[in-house]
Coordinates of N, CA and C in Angstrom, one line a residue:
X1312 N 0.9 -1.2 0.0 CA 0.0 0.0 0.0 C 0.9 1.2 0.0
X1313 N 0.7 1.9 -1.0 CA 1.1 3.5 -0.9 C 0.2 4.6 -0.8
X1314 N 0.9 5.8 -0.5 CA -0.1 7.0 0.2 C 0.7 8.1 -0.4
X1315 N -0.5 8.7 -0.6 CA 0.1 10.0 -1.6 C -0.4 11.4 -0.9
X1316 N 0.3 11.9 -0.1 CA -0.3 13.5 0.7 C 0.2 14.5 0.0
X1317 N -0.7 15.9 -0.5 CA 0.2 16.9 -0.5 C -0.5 17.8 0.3
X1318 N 0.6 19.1 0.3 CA 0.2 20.0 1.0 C 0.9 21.7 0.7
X1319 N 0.5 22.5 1.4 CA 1.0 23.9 0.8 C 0.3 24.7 0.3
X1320 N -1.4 24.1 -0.4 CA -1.9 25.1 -0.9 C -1.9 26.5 -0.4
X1321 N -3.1 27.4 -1.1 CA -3.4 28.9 -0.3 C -4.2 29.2 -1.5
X1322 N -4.3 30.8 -0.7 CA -4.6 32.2 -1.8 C -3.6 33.2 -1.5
X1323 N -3.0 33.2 -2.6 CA -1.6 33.9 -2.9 C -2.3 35.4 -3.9
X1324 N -1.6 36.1 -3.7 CA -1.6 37.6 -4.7 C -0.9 37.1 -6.6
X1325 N -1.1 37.8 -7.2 CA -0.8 37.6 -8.3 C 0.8 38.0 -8.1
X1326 N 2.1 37.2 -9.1 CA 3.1 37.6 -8.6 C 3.7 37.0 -7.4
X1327 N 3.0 36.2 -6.6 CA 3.3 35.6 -5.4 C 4.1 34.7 -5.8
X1328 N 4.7 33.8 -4.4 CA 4.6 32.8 -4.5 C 4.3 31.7 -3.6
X1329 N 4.5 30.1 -4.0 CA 4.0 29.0 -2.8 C 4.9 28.2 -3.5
X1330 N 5.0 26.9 -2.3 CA 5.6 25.8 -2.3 C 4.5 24.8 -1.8
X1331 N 4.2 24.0 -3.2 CA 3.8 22.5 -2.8 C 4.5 21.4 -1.9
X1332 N 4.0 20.2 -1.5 CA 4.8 19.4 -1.0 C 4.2 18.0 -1.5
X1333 N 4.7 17.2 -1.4 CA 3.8 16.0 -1.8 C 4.8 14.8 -1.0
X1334 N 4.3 13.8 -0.6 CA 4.5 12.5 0.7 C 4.3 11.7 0.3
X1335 N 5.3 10.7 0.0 CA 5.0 9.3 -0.1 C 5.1 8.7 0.8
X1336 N 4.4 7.8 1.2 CA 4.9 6.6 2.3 C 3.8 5.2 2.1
X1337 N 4.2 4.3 3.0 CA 4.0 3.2 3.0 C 4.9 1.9 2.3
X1338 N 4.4 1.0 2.1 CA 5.5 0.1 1.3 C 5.9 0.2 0.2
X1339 N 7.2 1.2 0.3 CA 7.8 1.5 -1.1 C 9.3 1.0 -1.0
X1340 N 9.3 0.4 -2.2 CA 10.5 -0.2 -2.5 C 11.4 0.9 -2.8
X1341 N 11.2 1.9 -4.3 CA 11.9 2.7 -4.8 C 10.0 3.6 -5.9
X1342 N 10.9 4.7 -5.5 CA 9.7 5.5 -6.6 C 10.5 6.0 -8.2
X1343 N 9.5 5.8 -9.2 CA 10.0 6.4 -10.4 C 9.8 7.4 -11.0
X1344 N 8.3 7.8 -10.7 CA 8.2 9.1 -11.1 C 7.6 9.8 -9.9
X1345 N 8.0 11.6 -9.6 CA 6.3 11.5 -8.9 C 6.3 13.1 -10.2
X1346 N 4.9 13.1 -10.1 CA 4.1 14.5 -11.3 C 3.4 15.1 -10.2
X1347 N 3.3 15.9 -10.8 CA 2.5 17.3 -10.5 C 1.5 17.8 -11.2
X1348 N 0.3 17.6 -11.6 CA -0.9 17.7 -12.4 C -1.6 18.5 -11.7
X1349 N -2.4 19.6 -12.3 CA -3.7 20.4 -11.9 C -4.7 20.1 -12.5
X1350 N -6.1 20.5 -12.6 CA -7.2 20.5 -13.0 C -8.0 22.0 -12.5
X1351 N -8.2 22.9 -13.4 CA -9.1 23.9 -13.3 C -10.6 24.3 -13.6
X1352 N -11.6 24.7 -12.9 CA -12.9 24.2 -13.0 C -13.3 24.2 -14.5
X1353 N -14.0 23.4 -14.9 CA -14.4 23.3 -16.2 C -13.5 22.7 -17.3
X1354 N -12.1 22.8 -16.6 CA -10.8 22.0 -17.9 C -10.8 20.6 -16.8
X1355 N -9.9 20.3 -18.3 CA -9.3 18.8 -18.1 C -8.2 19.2 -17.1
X1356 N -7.8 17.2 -16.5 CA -6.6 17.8 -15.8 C -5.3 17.4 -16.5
X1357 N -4.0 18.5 -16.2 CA -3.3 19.0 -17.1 C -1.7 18.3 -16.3
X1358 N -0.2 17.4 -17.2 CA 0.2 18.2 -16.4 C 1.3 19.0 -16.4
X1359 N 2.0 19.1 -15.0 CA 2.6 20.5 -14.6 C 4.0 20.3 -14.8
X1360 N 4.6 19.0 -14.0 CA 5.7 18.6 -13.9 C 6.1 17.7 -13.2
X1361 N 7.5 17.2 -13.6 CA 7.6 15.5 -13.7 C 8.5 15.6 -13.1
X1362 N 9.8 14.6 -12.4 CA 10.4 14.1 -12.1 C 10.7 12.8 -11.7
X1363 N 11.7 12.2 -12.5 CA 11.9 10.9 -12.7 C 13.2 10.5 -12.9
X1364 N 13.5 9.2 -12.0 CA 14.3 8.6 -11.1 C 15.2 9.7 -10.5
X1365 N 14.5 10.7 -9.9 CA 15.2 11.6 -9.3 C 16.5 12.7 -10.1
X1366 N 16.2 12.8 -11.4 CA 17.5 13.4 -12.2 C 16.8 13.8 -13.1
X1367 N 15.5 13.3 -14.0 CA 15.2 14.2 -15.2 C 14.2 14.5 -15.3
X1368 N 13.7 15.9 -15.0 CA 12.1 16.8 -15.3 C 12.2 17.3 -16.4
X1369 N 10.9 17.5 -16.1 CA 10.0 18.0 -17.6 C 8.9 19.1 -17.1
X1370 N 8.3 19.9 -18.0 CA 7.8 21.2 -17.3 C 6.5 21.2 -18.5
X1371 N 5.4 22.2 -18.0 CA 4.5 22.5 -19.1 C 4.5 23.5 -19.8
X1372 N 4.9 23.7 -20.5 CA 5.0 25.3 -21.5 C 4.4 26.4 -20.7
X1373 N 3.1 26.6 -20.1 CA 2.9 27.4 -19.2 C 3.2 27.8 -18.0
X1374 N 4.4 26.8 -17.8 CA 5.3 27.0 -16.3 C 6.2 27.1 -16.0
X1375 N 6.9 27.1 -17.0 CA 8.6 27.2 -17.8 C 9.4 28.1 -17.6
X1376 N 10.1 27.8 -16.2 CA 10.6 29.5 -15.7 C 9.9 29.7 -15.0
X1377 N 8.8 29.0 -14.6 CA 8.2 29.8 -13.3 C 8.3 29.2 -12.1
X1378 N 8.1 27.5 -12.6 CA 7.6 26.7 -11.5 C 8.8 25.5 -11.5
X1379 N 9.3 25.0 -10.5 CA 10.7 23.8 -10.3 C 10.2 22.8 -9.3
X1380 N 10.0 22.0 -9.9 CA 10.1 20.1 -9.5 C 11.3 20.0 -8.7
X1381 N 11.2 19.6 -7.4 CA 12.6 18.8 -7.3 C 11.9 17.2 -6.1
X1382 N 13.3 17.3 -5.4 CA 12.7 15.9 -5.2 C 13.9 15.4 -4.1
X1383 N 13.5 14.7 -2.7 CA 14.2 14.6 -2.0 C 13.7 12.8 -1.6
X1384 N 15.0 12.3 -2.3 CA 14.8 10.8 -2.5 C 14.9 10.0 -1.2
X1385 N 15.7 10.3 0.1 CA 15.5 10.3 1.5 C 14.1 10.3 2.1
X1386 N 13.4 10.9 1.4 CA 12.3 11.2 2.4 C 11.2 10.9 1.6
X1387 N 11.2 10.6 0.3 CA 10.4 10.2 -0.7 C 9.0 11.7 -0.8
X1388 N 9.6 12.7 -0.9 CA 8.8 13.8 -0.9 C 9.7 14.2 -2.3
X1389 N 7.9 15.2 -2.7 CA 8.9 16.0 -3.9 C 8.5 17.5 -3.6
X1390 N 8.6 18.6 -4.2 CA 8.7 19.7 -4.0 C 7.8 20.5 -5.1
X1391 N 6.9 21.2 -5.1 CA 6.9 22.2 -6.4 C 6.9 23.9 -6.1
X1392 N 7.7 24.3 -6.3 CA 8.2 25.8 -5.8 C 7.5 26.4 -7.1
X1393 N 6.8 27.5 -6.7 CA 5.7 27.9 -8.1 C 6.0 29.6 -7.8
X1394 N 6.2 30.2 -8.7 CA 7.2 31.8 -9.0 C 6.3 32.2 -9.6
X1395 N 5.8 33.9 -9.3 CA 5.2 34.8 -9.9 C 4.1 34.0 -10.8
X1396 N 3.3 33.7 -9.8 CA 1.8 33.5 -9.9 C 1.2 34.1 -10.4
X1397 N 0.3 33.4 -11.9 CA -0.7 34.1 -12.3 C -2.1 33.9 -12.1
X1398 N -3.2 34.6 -11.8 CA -4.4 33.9 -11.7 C -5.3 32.4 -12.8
X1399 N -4.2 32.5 -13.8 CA -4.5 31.0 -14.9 C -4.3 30.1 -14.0
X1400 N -3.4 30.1 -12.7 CA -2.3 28.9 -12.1 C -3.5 28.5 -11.4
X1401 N -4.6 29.0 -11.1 CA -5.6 28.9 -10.3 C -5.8 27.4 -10.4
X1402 N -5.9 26.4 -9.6 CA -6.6 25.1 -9.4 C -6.6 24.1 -8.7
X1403 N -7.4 22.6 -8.5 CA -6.1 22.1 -7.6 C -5.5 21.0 -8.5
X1404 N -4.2 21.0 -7.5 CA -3.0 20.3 -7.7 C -3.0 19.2 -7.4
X1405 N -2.8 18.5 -7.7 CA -2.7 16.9 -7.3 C -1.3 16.3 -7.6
X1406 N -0.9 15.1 -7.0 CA 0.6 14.6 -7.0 C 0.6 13.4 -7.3
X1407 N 1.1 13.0 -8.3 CA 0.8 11.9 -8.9 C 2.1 11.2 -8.4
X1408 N 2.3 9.5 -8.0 CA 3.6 9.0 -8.2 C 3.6 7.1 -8.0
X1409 N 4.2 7.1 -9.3 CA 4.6 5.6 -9.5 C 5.8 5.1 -8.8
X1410 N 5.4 4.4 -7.9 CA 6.5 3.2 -7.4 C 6.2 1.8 -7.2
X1411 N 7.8 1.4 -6.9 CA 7.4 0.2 -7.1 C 7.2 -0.6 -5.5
X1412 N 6.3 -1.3 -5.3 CA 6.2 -1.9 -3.6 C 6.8 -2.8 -2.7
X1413 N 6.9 -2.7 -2.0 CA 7.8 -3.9 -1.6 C 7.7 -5.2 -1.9
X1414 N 6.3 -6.0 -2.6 CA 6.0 -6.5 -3.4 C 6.4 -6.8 -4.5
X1415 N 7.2 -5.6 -4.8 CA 7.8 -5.4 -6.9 C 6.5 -5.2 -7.3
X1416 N 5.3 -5.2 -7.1 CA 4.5 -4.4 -8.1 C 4.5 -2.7 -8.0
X1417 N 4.0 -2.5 -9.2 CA 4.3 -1.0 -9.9 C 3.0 -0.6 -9.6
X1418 N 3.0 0.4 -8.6 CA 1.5 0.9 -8.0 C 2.0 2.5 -8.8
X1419 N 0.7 3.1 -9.0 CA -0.1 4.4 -9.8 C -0.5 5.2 -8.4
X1420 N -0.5 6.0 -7.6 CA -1.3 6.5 -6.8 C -1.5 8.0 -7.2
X1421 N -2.7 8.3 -6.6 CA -2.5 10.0 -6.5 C -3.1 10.4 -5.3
X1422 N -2.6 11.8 -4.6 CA -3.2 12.2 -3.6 C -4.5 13.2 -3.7
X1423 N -4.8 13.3 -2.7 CA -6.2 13.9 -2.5 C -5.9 15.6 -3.2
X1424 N -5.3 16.2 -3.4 CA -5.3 17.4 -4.4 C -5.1 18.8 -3.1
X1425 N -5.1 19.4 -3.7 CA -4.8 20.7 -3.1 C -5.1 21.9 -3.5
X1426 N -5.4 22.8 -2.7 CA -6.4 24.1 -3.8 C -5.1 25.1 -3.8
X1427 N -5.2 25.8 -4.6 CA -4.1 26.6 -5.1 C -5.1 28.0 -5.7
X1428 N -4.8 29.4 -5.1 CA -5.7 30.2 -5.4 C -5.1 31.8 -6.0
X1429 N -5.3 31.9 -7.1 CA -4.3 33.1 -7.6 C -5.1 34.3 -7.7
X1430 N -5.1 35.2 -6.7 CA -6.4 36.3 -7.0 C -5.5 37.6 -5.9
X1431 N -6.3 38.8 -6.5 CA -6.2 39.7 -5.6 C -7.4 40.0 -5.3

């Protein structure tokens, strides 16, 4: 069983910024990826940013320079540091991450999401 928490949301000013967190735990062997996906009312959900086996991210065109994945393989947490917020960033965030269990099966999880609020 794996567990996927994040945390950090808010309501930030335009130009702001926040730091996501996202938690793995339970029986994890090794993680491969964990993502960063939003969903905004009425869109599909999108995503943000990747990090995989801890060395190579990937970003969305609309967060490129703004927002940084990292990832602290100790603690099985990842990070999303989000820079000069615009009210588009508005949604929640969810933390996606594949690992494998102590089992060796390849579990999919995601966590409960997070509200993220770009407004003045």
């Amino acid at each position: 069983q794996v567990q996927v928490v994040e945390s950090g949301g808010g309501l930030v000013q335009p130009g702001g910024s926040l730091r996501l967190s996202c938690a793995a735990s339970g029986s994890i062997l090794s993680i491969y990826r964990m993502s960063w996906y939003r969903q905004a009312p009425g869109k599909e959900r999108e995503l943000v940013a990747s990090t995989t086996g801890g060395v190579y991210t990937s970003y969305a065109d609309s967060v490129r320079g703004r927002f940084t994945i990292s990832r602290d393989n100790a603690e099985n947490t990842s990070y999303l540091q989000m820079n000069s917020l615009k009210p588009e960033d508005t949604a929640v965030y969810y933390c996606n991450v594949i690992a494998d269990g102590k089992d060796y099966s390849r579990r999919n999880v995601w966590g409960q999401g997070t509200q993220v609020t770009v407004s003045s």
